[in-house]
CSV table of C-alpha atoms in Angstrom, one decimal:
chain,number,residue,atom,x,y,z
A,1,UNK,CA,81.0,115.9,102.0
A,2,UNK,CA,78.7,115.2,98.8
A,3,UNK,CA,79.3,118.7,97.6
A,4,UNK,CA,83.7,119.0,98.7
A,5,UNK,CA,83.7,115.6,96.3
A,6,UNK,CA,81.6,116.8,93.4
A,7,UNK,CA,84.3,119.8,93.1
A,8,UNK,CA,87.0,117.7,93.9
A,9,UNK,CA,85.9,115.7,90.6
A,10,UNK,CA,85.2,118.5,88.9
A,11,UNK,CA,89.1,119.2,89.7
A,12,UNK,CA,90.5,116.1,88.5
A,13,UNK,CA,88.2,116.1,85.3
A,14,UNK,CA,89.9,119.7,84.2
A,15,UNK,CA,93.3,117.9,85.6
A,16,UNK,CA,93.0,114.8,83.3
A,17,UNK,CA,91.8,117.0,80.8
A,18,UNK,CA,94.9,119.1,80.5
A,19,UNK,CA,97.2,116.2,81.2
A,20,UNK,CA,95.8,114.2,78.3
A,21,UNK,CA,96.2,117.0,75.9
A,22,UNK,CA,99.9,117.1,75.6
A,23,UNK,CA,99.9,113.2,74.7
A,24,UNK,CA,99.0,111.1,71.8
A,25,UNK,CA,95.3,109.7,74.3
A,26,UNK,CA,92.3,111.2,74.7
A,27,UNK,CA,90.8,108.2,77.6
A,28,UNK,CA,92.6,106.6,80.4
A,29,UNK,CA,91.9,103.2,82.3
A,30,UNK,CA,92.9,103.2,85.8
A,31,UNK,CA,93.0,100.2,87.3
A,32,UNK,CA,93.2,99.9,91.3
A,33,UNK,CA,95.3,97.0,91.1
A,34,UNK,CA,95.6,93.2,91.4
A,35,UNK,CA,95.8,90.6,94.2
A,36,UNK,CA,99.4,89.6,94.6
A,37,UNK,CA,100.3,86.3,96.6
A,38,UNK,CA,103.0,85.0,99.1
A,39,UNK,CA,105.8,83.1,96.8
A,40,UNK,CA,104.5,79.2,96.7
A,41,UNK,CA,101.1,80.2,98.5
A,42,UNK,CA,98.0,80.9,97.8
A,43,UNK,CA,97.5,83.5,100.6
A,44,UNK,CA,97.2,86.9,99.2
A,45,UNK,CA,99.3,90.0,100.3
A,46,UNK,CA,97.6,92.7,101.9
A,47,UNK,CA,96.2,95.0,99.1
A,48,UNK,CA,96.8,98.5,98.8
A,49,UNK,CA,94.9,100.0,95.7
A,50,UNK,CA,96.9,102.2,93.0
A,51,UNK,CA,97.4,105.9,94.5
A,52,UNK,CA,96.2,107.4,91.3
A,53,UNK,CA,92.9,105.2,91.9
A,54,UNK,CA,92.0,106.1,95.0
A,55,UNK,CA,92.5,110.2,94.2
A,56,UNK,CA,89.2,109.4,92.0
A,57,UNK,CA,87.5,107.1,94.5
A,58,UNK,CA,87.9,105.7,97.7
A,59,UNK,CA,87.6,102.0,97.2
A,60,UNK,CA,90.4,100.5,98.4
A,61,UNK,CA,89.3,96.5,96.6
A,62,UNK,CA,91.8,95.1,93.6
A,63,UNK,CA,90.7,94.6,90.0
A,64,UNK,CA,88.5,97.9,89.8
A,65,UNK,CA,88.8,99.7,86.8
A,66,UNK,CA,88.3,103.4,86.2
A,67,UNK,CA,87.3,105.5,82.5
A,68,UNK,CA,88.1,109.0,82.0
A,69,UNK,CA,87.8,110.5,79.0
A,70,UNK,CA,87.6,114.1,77.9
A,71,UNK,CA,85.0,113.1,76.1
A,72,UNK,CA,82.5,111.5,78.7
A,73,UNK,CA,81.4,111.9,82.5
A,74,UNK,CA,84.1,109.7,84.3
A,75,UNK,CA,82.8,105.7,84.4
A,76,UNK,CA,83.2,103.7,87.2
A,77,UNK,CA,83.3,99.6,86.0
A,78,UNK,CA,82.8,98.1,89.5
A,79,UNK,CA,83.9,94.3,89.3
A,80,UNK,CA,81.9,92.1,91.9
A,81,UNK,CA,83.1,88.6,91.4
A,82,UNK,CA,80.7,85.8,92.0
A,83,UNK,CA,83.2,84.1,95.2
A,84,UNK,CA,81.4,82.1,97.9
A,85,UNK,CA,85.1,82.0,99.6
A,86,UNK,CA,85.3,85.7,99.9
A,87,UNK,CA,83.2,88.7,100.9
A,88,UNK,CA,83.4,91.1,97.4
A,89,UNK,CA,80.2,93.7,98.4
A,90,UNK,CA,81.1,96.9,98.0
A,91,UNK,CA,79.3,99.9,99.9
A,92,UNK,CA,78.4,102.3,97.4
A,93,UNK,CA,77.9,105.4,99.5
A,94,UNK,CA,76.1,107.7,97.6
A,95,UNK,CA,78.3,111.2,98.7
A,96,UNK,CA,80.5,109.3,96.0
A,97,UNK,CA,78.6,106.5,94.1
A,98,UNK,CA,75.9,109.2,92.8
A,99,UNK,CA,78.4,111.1,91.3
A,100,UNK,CA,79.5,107.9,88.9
A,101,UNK,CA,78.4,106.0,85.9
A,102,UNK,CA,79.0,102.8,87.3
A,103,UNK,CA,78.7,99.3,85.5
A,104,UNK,CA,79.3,96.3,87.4
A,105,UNK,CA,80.7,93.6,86.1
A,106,UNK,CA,81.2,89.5,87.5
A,107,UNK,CA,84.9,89.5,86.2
A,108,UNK,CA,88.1,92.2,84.7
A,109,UNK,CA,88.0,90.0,81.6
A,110,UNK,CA,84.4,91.1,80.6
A,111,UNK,CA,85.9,94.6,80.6
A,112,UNK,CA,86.9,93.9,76.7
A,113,UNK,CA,84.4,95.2,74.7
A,114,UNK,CA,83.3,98.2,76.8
A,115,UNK,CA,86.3,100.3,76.5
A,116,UNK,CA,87.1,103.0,73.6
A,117,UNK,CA,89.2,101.0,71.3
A,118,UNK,CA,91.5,104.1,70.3
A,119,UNK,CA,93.7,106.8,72.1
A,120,UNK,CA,93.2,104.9,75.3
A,121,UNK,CA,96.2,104.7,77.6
A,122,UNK,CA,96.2,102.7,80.8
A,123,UNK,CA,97.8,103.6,84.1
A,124,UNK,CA,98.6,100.7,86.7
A,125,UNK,CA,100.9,97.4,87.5
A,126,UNK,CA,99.2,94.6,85.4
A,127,UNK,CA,100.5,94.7,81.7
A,128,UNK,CA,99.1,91.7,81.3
A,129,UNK,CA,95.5,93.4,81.9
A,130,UNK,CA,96.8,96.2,79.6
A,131,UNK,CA,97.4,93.4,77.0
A,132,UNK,CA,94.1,92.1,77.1
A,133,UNK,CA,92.5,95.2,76.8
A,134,UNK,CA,94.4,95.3,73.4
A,135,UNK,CA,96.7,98.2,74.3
A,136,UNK,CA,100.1,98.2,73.0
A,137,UNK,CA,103.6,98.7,75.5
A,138,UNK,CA,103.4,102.4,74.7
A,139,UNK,CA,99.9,102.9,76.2
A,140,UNK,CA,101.1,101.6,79.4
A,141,UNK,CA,101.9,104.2,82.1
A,142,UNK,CA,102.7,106.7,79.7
A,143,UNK,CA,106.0,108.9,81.0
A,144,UNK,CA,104.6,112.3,80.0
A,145,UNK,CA,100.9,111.7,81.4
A,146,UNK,CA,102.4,109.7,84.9
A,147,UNK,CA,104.8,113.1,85.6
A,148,UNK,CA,101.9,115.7,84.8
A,149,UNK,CA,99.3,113.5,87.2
A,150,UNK,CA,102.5,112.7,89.7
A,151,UNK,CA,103.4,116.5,90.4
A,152,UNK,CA,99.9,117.8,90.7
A,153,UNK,CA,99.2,115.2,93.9
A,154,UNK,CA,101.0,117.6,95.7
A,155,UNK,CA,98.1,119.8,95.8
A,156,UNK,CA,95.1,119.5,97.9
A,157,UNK,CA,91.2,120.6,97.3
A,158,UNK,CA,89.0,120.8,99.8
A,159,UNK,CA,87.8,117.6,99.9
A,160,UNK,CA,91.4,115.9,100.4
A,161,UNK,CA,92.2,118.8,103.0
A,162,UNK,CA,89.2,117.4,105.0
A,163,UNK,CA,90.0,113.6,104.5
A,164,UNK,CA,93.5,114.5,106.0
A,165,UNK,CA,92.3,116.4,108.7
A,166,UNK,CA,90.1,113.6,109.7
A,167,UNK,CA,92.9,111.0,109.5
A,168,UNK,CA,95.4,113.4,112.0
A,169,UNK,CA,92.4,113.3,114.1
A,170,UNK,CA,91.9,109.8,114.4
A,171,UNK,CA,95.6,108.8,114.7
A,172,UNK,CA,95.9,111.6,117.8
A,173,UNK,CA,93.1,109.8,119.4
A,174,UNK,CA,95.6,106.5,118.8
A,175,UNK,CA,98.7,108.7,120.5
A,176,UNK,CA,97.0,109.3,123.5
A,177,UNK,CA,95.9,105.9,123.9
A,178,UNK,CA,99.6,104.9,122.9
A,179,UNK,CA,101.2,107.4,125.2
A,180,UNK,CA,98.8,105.9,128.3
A,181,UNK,CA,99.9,102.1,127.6
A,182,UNK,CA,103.8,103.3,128.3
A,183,UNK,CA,103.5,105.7,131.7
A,184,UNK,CA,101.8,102.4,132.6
A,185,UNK,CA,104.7,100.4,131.6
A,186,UNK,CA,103.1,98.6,129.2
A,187,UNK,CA,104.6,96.4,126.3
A,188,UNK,CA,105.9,97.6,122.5
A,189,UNK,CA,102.8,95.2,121.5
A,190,UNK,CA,100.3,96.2,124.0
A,191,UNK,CA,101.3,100.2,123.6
A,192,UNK,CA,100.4,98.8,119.4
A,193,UNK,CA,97.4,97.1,120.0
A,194,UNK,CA,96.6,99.8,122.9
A,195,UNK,CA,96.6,102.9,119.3
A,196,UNK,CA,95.0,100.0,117.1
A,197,UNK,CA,92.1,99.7,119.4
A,198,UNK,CA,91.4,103.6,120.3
A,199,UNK,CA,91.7,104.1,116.3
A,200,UNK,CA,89.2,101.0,115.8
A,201,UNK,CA,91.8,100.0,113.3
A,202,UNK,CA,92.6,96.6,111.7
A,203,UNK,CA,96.4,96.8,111.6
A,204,UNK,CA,96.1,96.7,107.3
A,205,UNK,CA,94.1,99.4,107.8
A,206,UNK,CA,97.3,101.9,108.6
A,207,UNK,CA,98.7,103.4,105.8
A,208,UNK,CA,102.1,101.7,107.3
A,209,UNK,CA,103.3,99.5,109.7
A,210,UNK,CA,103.3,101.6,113.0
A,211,UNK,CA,106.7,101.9,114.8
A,212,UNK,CA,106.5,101.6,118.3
A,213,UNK,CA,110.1,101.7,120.0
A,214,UNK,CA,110.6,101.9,123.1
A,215,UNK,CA,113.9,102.2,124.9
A,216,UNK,CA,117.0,101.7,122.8
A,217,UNK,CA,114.6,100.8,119.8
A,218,UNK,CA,114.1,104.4,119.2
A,219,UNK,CA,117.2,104.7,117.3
A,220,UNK,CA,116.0,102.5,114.6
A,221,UNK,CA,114.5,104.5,112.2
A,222,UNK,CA,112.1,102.1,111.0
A,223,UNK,CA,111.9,99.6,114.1
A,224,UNK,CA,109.2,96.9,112.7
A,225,UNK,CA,109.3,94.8,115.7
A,226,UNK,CA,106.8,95.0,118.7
A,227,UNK,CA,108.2,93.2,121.9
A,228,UNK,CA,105.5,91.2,123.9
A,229,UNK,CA,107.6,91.3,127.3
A,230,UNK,CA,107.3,94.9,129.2
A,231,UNK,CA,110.4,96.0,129.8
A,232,UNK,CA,112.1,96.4,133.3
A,233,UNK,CA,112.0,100.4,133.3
A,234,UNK,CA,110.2,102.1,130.6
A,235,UNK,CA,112.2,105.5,129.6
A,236,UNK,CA,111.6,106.3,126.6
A,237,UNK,CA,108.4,105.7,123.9
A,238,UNK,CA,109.0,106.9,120.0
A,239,UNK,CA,105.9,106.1,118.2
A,240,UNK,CA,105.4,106.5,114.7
A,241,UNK,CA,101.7,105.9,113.6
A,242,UNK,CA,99.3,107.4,111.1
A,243,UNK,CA,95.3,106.5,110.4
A,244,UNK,CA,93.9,106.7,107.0
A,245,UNK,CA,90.4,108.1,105.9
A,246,UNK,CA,88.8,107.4,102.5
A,247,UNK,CA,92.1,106.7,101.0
A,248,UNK,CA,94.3,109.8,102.4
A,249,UNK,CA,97.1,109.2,105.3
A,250,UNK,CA,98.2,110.6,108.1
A,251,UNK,CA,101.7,110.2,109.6
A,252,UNK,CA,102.3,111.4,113.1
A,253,UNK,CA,105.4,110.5,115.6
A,254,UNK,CA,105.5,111.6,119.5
A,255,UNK,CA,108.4,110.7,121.8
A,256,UNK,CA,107.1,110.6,125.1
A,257,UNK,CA,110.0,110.1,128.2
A,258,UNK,CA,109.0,108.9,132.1
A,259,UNK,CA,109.6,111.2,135.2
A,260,UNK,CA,113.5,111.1,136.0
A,261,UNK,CA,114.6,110.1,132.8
A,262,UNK,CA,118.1,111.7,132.2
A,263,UNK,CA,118.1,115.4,132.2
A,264,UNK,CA,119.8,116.1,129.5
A,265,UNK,CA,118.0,113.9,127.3
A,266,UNK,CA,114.7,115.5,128.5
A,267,UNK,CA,116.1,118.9,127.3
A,268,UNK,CA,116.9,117.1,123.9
A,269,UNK,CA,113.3,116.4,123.7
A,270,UNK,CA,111.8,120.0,124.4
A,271,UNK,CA,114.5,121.4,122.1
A,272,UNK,CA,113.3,118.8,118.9
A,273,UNK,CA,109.2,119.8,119.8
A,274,UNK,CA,110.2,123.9,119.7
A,275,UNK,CA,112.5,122.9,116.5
A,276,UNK,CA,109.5,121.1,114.8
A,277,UNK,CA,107.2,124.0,115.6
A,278,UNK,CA,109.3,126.7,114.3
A,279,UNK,CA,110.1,124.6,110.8
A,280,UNK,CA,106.0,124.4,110.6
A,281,UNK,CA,106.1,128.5,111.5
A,282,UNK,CA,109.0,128.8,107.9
A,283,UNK,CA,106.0,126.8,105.5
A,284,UNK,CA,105.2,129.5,103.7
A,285,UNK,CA,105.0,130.0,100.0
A,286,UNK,CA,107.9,130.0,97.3
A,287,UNK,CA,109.9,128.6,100.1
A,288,UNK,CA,112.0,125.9,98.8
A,289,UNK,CA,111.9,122.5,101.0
A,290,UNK,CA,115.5,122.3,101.2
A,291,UNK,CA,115.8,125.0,103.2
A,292,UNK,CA,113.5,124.0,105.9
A,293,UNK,CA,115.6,120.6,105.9
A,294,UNK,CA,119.0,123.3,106.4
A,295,UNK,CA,117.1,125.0,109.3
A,296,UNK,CA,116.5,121.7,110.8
A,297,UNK,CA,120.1,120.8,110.6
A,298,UNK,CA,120.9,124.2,112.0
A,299,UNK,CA,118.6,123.3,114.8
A,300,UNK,CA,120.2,120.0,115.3
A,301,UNK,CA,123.5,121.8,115.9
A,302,UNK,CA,122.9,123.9,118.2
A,303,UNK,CA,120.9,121.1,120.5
A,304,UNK,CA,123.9,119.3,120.2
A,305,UNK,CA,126.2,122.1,121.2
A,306,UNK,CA,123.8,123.6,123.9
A,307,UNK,CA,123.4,120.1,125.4
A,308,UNK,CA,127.2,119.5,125.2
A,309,UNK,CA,126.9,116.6,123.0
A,310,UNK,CA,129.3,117.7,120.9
A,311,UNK,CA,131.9,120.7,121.1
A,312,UNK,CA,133.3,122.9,118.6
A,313,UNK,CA,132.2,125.3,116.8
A,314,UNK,CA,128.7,125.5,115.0
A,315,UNK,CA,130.5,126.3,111.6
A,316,UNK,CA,133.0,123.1,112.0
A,317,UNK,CA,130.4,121.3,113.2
A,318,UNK,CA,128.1,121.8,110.0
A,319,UNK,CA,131.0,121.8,107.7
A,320,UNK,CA,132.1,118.4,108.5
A,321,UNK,CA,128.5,117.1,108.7
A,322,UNK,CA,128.5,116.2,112.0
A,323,UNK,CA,124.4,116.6,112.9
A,324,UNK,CA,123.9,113.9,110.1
A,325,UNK,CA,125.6,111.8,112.3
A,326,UNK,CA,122.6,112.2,114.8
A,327,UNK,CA,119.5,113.2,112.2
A,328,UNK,CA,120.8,111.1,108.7
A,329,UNK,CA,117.0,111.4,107.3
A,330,UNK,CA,115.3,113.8,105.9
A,331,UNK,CA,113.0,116.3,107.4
A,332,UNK,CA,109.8,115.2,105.9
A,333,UNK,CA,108.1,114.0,102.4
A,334,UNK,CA,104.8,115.0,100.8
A,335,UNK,CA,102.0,113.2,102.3
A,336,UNK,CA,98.6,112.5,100.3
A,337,UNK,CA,97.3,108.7,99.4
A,338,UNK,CA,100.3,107.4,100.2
A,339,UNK,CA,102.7,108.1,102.8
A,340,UNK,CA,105.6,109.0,101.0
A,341,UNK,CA,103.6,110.4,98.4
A,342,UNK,CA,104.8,110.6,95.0
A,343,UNK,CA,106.3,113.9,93.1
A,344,UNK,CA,108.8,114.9,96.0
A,345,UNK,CA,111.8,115.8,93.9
A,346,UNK,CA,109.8,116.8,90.7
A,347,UNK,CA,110.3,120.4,89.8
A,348,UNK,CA,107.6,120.8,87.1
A,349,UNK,CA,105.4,118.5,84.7
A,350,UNK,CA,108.0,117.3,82.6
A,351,UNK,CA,109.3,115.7,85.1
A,352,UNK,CA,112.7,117.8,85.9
A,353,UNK,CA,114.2,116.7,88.8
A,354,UNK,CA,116.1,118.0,92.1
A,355,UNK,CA,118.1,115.2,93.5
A,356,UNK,CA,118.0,116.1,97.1
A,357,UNK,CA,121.8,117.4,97.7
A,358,UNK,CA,125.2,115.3,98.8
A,359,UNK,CA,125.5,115.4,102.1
A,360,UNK,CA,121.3,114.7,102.6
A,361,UNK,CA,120.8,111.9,100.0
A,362,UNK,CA,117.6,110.1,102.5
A,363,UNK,CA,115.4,113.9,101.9
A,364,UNK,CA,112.7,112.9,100.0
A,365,UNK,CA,110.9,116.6,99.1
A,366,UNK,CA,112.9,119.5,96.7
A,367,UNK,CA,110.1,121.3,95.6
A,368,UNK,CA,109.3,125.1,96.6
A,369,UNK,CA,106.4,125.4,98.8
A,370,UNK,CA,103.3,126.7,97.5
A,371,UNK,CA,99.5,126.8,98.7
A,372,UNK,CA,97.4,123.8,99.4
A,373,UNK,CA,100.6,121.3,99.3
A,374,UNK,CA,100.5,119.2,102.4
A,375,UNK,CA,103.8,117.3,104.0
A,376,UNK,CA,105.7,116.5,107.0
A,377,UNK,CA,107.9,118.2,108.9
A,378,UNK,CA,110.0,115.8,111.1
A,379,UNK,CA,113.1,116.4,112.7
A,380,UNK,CA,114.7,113.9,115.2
A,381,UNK,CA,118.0,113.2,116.9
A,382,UNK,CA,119.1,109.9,117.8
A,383,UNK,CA,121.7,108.1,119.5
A,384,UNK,CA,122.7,105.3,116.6
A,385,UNK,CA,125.8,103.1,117.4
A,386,UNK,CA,125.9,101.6,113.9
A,387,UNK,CA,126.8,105.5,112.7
A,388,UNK,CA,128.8,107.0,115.8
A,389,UNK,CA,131.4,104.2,116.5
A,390,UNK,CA,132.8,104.1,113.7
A,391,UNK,CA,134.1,108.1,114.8
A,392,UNK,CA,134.6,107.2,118.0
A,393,UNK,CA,138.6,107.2,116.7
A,394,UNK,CA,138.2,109.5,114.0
A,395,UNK,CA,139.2,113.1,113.8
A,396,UNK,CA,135.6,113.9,113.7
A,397,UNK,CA,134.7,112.1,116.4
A,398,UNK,CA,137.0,114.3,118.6
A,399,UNK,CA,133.7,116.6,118.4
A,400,UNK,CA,131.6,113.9,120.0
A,401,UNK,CA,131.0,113.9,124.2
A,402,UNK,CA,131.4,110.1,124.4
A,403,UNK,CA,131.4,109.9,127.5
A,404,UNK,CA,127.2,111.5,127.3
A,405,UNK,CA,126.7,109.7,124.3
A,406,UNK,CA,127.5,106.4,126.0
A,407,UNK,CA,124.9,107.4,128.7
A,408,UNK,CA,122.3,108.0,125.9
A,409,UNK,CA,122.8,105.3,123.8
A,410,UNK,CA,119.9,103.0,126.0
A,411,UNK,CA,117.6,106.0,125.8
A,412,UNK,CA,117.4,105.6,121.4
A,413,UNK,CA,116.5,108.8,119.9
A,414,UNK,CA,114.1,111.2,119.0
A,415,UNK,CA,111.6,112.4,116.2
A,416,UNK,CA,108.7,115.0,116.4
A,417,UNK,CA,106.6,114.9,113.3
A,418,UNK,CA,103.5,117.1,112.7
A,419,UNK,CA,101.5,117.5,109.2
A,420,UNK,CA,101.8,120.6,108.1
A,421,UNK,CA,99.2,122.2,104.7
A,422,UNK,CA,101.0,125.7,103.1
A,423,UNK,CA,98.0,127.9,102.7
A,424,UNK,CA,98.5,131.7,101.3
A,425,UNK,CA,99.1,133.1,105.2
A,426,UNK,CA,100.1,131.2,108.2
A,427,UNK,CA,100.5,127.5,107.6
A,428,UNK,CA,98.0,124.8,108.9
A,429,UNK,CA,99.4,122.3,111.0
A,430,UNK,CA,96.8,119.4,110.5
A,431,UNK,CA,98.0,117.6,113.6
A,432,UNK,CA,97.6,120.2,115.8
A,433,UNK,CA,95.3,123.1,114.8
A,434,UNK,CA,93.3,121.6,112.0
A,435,UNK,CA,91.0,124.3,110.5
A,436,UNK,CA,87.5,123.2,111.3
A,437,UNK,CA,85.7,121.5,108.4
C-alpha cells in the first residue's frame, strides 16, 4: 500500500504541476472543508471532506488544510483543536503520514503566517477562510485550475484502482447480507441495518444514503425511506448501496425477486443482468459513453417488446421515446471520491462540455472511454405511475400493454449496476471480477 501511494503522489505532484502552469499560481491550499450546522441548531451536519482533498489524503475530518507547490514536497497542516466536547485525534498511519511534511496546528486561524504570501490560489467552500488567508476573489477556486484537476479524476492509478476494489468488496459482503434479510421477509430497515452491520459500517460512513426498496418502492429512483413494518409478501428487493475505503466509493445495486414472483417480471430481471453484462463487455477505449447509454436503450426495447410490454415496432418504439418511459436515468456516472464524481460531461481541460443529448437529459457521463477511467454501468426498468398514466390515453400510450403494466406496477422496477475500470483490453468489472491487488 505504502509504495501504490508514494506513486500515486508522485502522480498528483506532476498533475498539479502541469495544471498550475497554465495559471497565474504557482501554490495551492486545499482545504477539506468546514463543519456546517442544522438551521437554528448547533448540531453539526454530517461532514463529508472536499473531493479534491481526499485524492491527496484520506482524512475525511473538516478544517484540514493542504500546500502544494511546484516548488516544495507537498505539506500537510494537520489542525487538532484543543476540544474536551469532541474526539479531534487523528490516526496518522504511516503508509500515508510518512510520505508528508506535516505541521499541526491547535486552530485554522494560526494557519496565517505559514503560507506563501504570493501566487497562492485556494481550492474549497469557505471564502471566508480564503479571506483570512489574505487571498483575493480571484484566487478562489480558480475556473481554469478546477476544470484541468476536475477532468483528470476520471483517471485512476494504482493506488485508487485498489481502494475501489476494496470498497466493491466490502459493499458485496453488504448485498449478501442484504439479499438474506429479504428471502427471510425481513423489513426495509432491518434488510438496511442487516448491509450496515455485515459492512461494519456507521450509516455516515456510506458514500450515500442506501436505497433499500422493496415492493412497489422500487420504482422510486431514489427511495430514501426504510419501512420498520415487514411487509405482508416480500416480492421484490432493489437495493442500492456502496461502501467507501480511504476516501473512494463504491456503488452497487442488485434486485433480487422471491420464488413465484410473476413470470414475466422474472424474465425482466434476467434480461436487465445479461443487458448490464454486455454494456460492461462494449467499455472499451475511444468508445464514447453515449453510445453505451443508446445500447442500453436498445436493450430496454427489445425487453419490452420480447416481454410484450409494449407492441409495435422497435424503430416506432425508439423514435417516439418510449423506453424512457420505463428507464428515464442515465446509464451510469464516473465514480471515484464521490459517487457522482465530477468531470462527467467535460470533454477536455478547458472545460468544453457535452450536454448529454434531448431526449436523455438525467445521463450524467459524455466523455469517450479511455484506460484507467472507472464508472457505472446501470440499466433498470421500472414500472413508474407518475410517468405512464399520463399515456395511458395518449397516442403513445396505445404502445403500452396496460393491462401487464397494471399487474406490475406492485412489483416497482428494476436496476442492475456493476463498476466497471476501461483498461487497454477487456474491461475490469470491479464488482465482479476485480483484478487481484
Amino acid at each position: 500500500m505504502q509504495q501504490l501511494y508514494r506513486q500515486h503522489l508522485e502522480h498528483l505532484c506532476s498533475l498539479y504541476a502541469r495544471a498550475l502552469e497554465s495559471t497565474n499560481f504557482d501554490a495551492v491550499a486545499i482545504h477539506s472543508g468546514s463543519l456546517q450546522y442544522y438551521f437554528a441548531d448547533d448540531r453539526s451536519v454530517p461532514f463529508q471532506a472536499f473531493g479534491h482533498f481526499l485524492n491527496w489524503l484520506p482524512v475525511n475530518r473538516p478544517d484540514q488544510l493542504l500546500l502544494i507547490s511546484t516548488e516544495a514536497a507537498p505539506h500537510y497542516f494537520q489542525i487538532l483543536p484543543q476540544d474536551f466536547w469532541h474526539d479531534q485525534h487523528i490516526e496518522n498511519e504511516p503508509w500515508w503520514a510518512d510520505a508528508w511534511t506535516l505541521t499541526r496546528l491547535s486552530g485554522i486561524d494560526e494557519l496565517r503566517g505559514k503560507l506563501p504570501t504570493n501566487r497562492l490560489c485556494y481550492l474549497g467552500e469557505n471564502r471566508d477562510l480564503a479571506a483570512a488567508l489574505g487571498l483575493e476573489s480571484e484566487a478562489v477556486n480558480p475556473s481554469q485550475l478546477v476544470r484541468y484537476l476536475d477532468y483528470h479524476r476520471a483517471f485512476k492509478t494504482a493506488y485508487e484502482l485498489t481502494q475501489l476494489r476494496q470498497a466493491n468488496r466490502l459493499a458485496m459482503t453488504g448485498h449478501e447480507a442484504a439479499k438474506s434479510g429479504f428471502l427471510a421477509g425481513r423489513s426495509e430497515f432491518d434488510i438496511h441495518m442487516a448491509y450496515l452491520s455485515a459492512c461494519r459500517l456507521l450509516e455516515d460512513e456510506t458514500p450515500y444514503t442506501n436505497i433499500v426498496a422493496v415492493n412497489e418502492k422500487a420504482a422510486t429512483l431514489h427511495y430514501q425511506f426504510k419501512r420498520k413494518a415487514a411487509p405482508e409478501k416480500s416480492k421484490v428487493l432493489l437495493i442500492d448501496a456502496g461502501a467507501r475505503v480511504n476516501g473512494y466509493c463504491s456503488d452497487i445495486t442488485r434486485t433480487w425477486i422471491e420464488n413465484g414472483t410473476l413470470a414475466v417480471f422474472s424474465a425482466l430481471r434476467d434480461g436487465i443482468e445479461n443487458l448490464t453484462l454486455q454494456l460492461v463487455s462494449k467499455a472499451r477505449p475511444d468508445t464514447n459513453y453515449l453510445s453505451l447509454h443508446m445500447a442500453a436503450l436498445n436493450g430496454i426495447t427489445d425487453l419490452l417488446l420480447s416481454l410484450e410490454i409494449c407492441q409495435g415496432s422497435k424503430d416506432e418504439l425508439m423514435t417516439r421515446q418510449l423506453p424512457q418511459l420505463f428507464m428515464p436515468h442515465g446509464v451510469g456516472h464516473l465514480l471515484g471520491i464521490q459517487v457522482h464524481d465530477v468531470g462527467g460531461h467535460q470533454q477536455d481541460v478547458a472545460g468544453t462540455l457535452q450536454s448529454p443529448p434531448s431526449h436523455s437529459r438525467a445521463l450524467r457521463n459524455t466523455r469517450k472511454l479511455e484506460p484507467d477511467m472507472v464508472f457505472t454501468i446501470e440499466p433498470g426498468c421500472y414500472f413508474i405511475p407518475l410517468l405512464l398514466e399520463p399515456e395511458r390515453n395518449s397516442d403513445r400510450g396505445k404502445m403500452i400493454n396496460w393491462m401487464l403494466v397494471d399487474e406490475l406496477y406492485p412489483l416497482g422496477g428494476i436496476r442492475i449496476e456493476d463498476n466497471v475500470r476501461v483498461t487497454r483490453d477487456e474491461p475490469e468489472n470491479l464488482t465482479r471480477n476485480p483484478h487481484p491487488d
